[in-house]
mmCIF file of C-alpha atoms in Angstrom:
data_model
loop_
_atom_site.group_PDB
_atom_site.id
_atom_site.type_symbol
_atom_site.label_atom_id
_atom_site.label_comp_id
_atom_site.label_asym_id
_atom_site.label_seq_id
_atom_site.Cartn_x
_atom_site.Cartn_y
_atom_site.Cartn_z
ATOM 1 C CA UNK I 1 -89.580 2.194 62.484
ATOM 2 C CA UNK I 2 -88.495 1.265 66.108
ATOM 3 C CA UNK I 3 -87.595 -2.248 67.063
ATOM 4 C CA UNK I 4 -91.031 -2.764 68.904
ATOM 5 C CA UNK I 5 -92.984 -1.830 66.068
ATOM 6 C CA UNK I 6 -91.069 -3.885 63.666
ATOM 7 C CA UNK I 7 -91.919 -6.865 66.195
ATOM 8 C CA UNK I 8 -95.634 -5.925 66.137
ATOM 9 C CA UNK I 9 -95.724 -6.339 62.178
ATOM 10 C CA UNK I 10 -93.648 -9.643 62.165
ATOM 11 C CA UNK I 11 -95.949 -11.081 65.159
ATOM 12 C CA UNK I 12 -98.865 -10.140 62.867
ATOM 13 C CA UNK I 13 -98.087 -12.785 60.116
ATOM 14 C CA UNK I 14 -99.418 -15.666 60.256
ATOM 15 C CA UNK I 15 -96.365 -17.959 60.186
ATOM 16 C CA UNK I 16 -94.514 -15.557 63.132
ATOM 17 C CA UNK I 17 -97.545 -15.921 65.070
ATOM 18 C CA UNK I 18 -96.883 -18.154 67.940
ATOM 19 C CA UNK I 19 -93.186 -17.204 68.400
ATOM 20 C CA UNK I 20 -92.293 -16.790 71.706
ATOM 21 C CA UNK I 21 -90.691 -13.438 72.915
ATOM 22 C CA UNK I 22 -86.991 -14.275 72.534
ATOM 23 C CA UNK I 23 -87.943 -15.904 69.083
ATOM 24 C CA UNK I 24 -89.797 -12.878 67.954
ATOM 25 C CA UNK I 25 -86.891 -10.833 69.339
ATOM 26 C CA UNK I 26 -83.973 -12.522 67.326
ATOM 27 C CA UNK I 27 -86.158 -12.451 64.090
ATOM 28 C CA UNK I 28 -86.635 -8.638 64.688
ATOM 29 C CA UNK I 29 -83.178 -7.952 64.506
ATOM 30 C CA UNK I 30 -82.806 -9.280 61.176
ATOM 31 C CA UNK I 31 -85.800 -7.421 59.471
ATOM 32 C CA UNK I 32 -84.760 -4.304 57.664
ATOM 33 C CA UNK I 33 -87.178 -1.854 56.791
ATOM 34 C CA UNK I 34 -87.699 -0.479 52.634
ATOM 35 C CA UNK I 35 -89.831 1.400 51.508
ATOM 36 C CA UNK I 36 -91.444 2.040 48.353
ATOM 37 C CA UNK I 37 -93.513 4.011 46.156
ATOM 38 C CA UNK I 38 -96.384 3.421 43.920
ATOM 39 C CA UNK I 39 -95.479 1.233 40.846
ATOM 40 C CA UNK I 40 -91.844 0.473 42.108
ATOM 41 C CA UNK I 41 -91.103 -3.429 41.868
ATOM 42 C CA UNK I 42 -90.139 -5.027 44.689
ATOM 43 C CA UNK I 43 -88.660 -8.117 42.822
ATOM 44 C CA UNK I 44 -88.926 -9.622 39.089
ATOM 45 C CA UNK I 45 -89.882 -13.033 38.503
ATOM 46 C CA UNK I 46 -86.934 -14.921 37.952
ATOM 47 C CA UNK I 47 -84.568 -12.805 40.311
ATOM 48 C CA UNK I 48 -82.398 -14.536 42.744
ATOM 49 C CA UNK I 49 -84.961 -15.547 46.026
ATOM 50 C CA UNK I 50 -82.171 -13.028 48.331
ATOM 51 C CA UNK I 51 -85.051 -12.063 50.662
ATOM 52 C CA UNK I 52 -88.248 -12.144 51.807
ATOM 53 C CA UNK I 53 -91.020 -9.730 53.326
ATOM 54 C CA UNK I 54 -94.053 -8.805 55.393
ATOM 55 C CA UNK I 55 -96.199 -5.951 54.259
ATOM 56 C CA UNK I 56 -96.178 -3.047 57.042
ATOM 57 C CA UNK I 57 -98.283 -0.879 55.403
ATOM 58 C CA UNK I 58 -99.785 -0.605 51.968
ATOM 59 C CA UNK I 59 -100.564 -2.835 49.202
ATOM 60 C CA UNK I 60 -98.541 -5.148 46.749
ATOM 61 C CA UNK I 61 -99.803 -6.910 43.913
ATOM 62 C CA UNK I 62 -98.273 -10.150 42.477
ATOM 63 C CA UNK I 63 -97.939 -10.665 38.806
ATOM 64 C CA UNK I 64 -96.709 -12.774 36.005
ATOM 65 C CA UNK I 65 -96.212 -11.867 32.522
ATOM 66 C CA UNK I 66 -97.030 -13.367 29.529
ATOM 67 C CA UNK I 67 -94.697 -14.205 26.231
ATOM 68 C CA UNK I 68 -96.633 -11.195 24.657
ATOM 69 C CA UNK I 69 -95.654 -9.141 27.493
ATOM 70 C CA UNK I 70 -99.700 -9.082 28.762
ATOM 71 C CA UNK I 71 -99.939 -9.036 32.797
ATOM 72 C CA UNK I 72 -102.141 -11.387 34.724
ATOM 73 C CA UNK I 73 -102.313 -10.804 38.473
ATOM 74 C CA UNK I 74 -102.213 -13.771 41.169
ATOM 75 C CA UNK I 75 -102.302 -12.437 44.166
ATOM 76 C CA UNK I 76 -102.705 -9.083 46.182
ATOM 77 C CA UNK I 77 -101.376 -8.474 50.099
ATOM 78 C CA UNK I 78 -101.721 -6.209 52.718
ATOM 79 C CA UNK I 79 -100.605 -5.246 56.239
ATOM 80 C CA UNK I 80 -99.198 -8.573 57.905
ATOM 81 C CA UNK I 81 -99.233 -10.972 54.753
ATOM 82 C CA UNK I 82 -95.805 -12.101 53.958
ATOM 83 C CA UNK I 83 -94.721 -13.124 50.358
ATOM 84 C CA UNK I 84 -91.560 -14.506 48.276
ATOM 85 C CA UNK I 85 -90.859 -16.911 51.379
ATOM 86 C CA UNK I 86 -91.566 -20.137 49.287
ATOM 87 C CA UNK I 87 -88.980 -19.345 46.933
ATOM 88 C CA UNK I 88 -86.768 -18.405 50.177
ATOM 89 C CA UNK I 89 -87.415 -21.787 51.556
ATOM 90 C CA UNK I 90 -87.110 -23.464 47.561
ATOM 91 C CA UNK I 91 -83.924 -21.643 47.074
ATOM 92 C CA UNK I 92 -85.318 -21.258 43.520
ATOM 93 C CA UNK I 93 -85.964 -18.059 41.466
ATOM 94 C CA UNK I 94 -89.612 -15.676 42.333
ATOM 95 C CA UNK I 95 -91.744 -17.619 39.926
ATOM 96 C CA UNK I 96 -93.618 -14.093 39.492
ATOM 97 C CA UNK I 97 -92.986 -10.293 40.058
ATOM 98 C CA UNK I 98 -94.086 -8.002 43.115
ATOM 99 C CA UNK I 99 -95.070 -4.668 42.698
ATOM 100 C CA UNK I 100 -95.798 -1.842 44.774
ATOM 101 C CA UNK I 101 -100.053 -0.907 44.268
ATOM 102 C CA UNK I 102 -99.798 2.421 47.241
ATOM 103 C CA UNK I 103 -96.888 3.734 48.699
ATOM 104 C CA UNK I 104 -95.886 0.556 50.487
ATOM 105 C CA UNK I 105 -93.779 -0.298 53.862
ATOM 106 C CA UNK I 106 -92.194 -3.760 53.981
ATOM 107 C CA UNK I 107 -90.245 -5.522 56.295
ATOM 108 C CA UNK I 108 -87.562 -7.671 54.291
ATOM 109 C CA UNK I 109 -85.497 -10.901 56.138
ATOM 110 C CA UNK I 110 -82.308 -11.934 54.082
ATOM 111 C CA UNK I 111 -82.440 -15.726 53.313
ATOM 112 C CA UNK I 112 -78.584 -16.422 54.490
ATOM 113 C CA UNK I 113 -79.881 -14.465 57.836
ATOM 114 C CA UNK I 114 -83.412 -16.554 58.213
ATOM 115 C CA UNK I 115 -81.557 -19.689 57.130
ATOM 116 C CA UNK I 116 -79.081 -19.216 60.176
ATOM 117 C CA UNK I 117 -81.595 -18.184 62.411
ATOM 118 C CA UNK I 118 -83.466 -21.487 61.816
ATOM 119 C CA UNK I 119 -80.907 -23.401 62.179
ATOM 120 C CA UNK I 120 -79.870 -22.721 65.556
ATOM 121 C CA UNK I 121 -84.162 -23.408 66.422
ATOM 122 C CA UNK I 122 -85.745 -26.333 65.191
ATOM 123 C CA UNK I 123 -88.850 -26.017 67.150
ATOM 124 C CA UNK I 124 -89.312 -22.790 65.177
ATOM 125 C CA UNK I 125 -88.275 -24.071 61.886
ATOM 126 C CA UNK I 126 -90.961 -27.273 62.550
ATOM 127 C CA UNK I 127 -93.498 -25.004 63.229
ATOM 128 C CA UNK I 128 -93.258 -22.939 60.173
ATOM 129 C CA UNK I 129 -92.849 -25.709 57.799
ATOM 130 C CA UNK I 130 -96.109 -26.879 59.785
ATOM 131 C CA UNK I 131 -97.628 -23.440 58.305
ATOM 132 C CA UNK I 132 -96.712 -23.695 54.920
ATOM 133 C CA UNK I 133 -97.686 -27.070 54.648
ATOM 134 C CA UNK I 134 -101.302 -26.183 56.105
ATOM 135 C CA UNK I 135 -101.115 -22.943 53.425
ATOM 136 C CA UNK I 136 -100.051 -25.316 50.322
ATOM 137 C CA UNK I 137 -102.431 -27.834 51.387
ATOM 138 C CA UNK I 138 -105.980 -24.369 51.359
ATOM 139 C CA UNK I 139 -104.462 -23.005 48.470
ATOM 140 C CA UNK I 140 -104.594 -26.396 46.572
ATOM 141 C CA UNK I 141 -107.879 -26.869 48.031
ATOM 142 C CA UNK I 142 -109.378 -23.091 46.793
ATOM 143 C CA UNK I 143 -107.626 -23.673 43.389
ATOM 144 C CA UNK I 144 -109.553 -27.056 42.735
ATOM 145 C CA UNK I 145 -112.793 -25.345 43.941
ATOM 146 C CA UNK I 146 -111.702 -22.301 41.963
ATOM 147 C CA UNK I 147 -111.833 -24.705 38.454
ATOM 148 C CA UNK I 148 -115.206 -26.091 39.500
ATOM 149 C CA UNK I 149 -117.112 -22.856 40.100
ATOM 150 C CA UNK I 150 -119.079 -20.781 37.202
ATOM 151 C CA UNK I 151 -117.651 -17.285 36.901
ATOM 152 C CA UNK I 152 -120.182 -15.465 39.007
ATOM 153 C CA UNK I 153 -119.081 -17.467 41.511
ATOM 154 C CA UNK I 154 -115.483 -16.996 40.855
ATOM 155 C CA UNK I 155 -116.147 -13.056 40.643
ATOM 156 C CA UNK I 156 -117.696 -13.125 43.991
ATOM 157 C CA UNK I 157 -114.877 -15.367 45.546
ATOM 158 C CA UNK I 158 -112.342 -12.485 44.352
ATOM 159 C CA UNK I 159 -113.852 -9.810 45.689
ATOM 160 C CA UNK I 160 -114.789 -11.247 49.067
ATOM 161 C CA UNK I 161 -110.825 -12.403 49.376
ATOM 162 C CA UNK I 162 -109.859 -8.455 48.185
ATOM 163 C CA UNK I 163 -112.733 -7.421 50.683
ATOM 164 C CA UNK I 164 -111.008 -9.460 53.918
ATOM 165 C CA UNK I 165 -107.188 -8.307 52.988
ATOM 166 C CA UNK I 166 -107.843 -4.760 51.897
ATOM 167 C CA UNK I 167 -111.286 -3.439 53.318
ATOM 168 C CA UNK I 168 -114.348 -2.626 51.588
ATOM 169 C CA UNK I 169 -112.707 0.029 49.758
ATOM 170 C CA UNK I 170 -111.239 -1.892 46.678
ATOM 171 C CA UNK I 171 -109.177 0.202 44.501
ATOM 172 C CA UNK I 172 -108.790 -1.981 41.409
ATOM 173 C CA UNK I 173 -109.594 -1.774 37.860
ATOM 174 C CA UNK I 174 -111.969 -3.583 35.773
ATOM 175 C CA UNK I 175 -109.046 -5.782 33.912
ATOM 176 C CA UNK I 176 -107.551 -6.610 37.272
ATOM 177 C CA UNK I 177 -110.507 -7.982 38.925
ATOM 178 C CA UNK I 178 -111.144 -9.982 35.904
ATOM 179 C CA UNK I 179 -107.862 -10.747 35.630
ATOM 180 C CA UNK I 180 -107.914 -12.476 39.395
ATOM 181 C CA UNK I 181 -111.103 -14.689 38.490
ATOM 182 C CA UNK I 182 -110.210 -15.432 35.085
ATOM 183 C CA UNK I 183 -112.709 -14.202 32.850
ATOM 184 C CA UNK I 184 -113.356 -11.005 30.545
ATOM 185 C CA UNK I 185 -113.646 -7.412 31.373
ATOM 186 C CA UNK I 186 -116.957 -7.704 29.301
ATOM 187 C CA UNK I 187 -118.228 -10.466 31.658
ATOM 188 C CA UNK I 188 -116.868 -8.789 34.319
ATOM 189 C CA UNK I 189 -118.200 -5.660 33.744
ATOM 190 C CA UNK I 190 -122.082 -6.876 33.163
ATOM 191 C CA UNK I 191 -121.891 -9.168 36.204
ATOM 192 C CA UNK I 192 -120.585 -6.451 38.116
ATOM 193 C CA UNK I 193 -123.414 -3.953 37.230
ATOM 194 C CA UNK I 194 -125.704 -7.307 38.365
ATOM 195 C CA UNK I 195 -124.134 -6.825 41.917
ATOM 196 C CA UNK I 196 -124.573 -3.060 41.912
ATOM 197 C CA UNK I 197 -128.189 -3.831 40.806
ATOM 198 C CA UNK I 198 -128.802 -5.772 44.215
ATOM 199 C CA UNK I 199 -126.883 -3.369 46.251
ATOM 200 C CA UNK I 200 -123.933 -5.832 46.939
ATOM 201 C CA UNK I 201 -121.325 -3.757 45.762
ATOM 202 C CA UNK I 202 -121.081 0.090 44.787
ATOM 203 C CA UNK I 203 -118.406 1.538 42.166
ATOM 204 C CA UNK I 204 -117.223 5.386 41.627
ATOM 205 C CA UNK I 205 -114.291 5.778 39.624
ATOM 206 C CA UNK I 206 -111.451 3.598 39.804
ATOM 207 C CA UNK I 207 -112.951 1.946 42.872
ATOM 208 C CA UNK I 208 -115.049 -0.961 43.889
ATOM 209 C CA UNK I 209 -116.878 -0.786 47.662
ATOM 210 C CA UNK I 210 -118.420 -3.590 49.347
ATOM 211 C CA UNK I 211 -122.187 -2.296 50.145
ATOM 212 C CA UNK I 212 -123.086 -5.907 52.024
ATOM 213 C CA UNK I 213 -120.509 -8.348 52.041
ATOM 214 C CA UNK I 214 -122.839 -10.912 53.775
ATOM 215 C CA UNK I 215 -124.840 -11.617 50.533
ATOM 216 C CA UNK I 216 -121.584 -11.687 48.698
ATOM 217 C CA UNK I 217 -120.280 -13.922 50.998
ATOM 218 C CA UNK I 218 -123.130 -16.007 50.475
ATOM 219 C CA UNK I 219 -122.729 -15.989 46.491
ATOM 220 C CA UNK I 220 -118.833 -17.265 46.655
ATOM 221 C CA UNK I 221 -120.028 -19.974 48.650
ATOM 222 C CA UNK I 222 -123.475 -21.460 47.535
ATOM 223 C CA UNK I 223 -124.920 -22.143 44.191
ATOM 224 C CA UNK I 224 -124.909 -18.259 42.156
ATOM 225 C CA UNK I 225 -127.906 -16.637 42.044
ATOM 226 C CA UNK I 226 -126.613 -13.940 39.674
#
C-alpha cells in the first residue's frame, strides 16, 4: 500500500478526521500495513494493548468468550473503523478478542509510536480525547436504550447498525445476529422470517440482505410493530 493510500484510510476514521496535512502525514509514517486471512486473530483478549488499527479493507468481528468457552460477539467493523485504541490509550489488556470475518487489510499504529507522536501535539491529542469522550458518552447512551427496548426492537437495531458498516449484504449467521441483540436463535429465527414476511429483509444461505432499510429503520427507532 503506498504512503498516500495509507493516508486516505487513516483520514477516513473518525478520530483522524480533522487532522491537518502535516498531522495526517506524521501519523502515516507510523502505520504499518498486515494483513490477514479469514479466521486469523488479530489479538486475544487479555494480550498486551502493543497496537492499535484501522480496518482498510474487510471485516473484523469482536468477541469475548465465556468460562465454558461459548463466544458472544460485541462488535463488528469495516473499512475506516478503528478498534483496540481504548485499551491503547488505558494501557490495560484488550478486554476482548479480534478476529478476522474476510480476508482483512489493517493498518496497525504501535502505542510507544502514537504515544510519542502525541506528545510532541497537544492540539491533536485534545482533539482525540474530545472523540472518545463524545464515543463513550453514544455508546453509553445506545447501551441504556439497548436494555429498555423489546427484542424486535433490539433485532432491528442490529441489523440496521450491520446494514450502515457493512452494506446490505450481511454475511452472518443466525447465532451471531442473535448473539449481537441478545436473544435466542429460536427468537431470532421466527422474528426474522416476520421481516422477510413484510419484505424488510431477504435471506439465501449464509446471508442476510436488507430489501428496505427505511421500514427497518423505522422499527429500531419507534414502538415495534413486529
Amino acid at each position: 500500500m503506498q504512503e498516500q493510500d495509507r493516508a486516505r484510510v487513516l483520514g477516513r476514521a473518525s478520530i483522524f478526521a480533522n487532522l491537518n496535512d502535516d498531522e495526517l502525514a506524521g501519523l502515516t509514517r507510523l502505520a504499518v500495513e498486515r494483513n490477514f486471512a479469514s479466521g486469523e486473530f488479530i489479538f486475544w483478549e487479555g494480550d498486551a494493548p502493543d497496537w492499535f488499527y484501522i480496518v482498510a479493507e474487510g471485516q473484523v468481528k469482536v468477541l469475548k468468550h465465556s468460562s465454558l468457552g461459548k463466544e458472544f460477539i460485541i462488535a463488528f467493523f469495516g473499512p475506516g473503523d478503528m478498534f483496540g485504541e481504548v485499551a491503547v490509550f488505558e494501557d490495560k489488556p484488550y478486554p476482548a478478542s479480534a478476529q478476522v470475518v474476510v480476508e482483512t487489510n489493517v493498518l496497525g499504529i504501535k502505542k510507544d509510536d502514537f504515544l510519542s507522536f502525541l506528545a510532541h501535539r497537544p492540539r491533536v491529542a485534545l482533539r482525540i480525547i474530545s472523540v472518545l469522550g463524545s464515543r463513550l458518552r453514544d455508546a453509553q447512551g445506545r447501551l441504556t436504550d439497548f436494555a429498555g427496548e423489546r427484542v424486535e426492537q433490539r433485532l432491528a437495531r442490529v441489523l440496521v447498525m450491520l446494514s450502515s458498516r457493512l452494506g446490505p449484504n450481511l454475511t452472518f449467521t443466525r447465532q451471531e445476529i442473535a448473539d449481537m441483540a441478545g436473544t435466542t436463535v429460536e427468537t431470532t429465527i421466527r422474528l426474522m422470517s416476520r421481516l422477510k414476511d413484510r419484505g424488510i429483509v431477504r435471506s439465501t444461505r449464509g446471508k442476510i440482505i436488507i430489501v428496505d432499510e427505511v421500514k427497518l429503520r423505522l422499527l429500531s427507532e419507534g414502538p415495534p410493530g413486529l
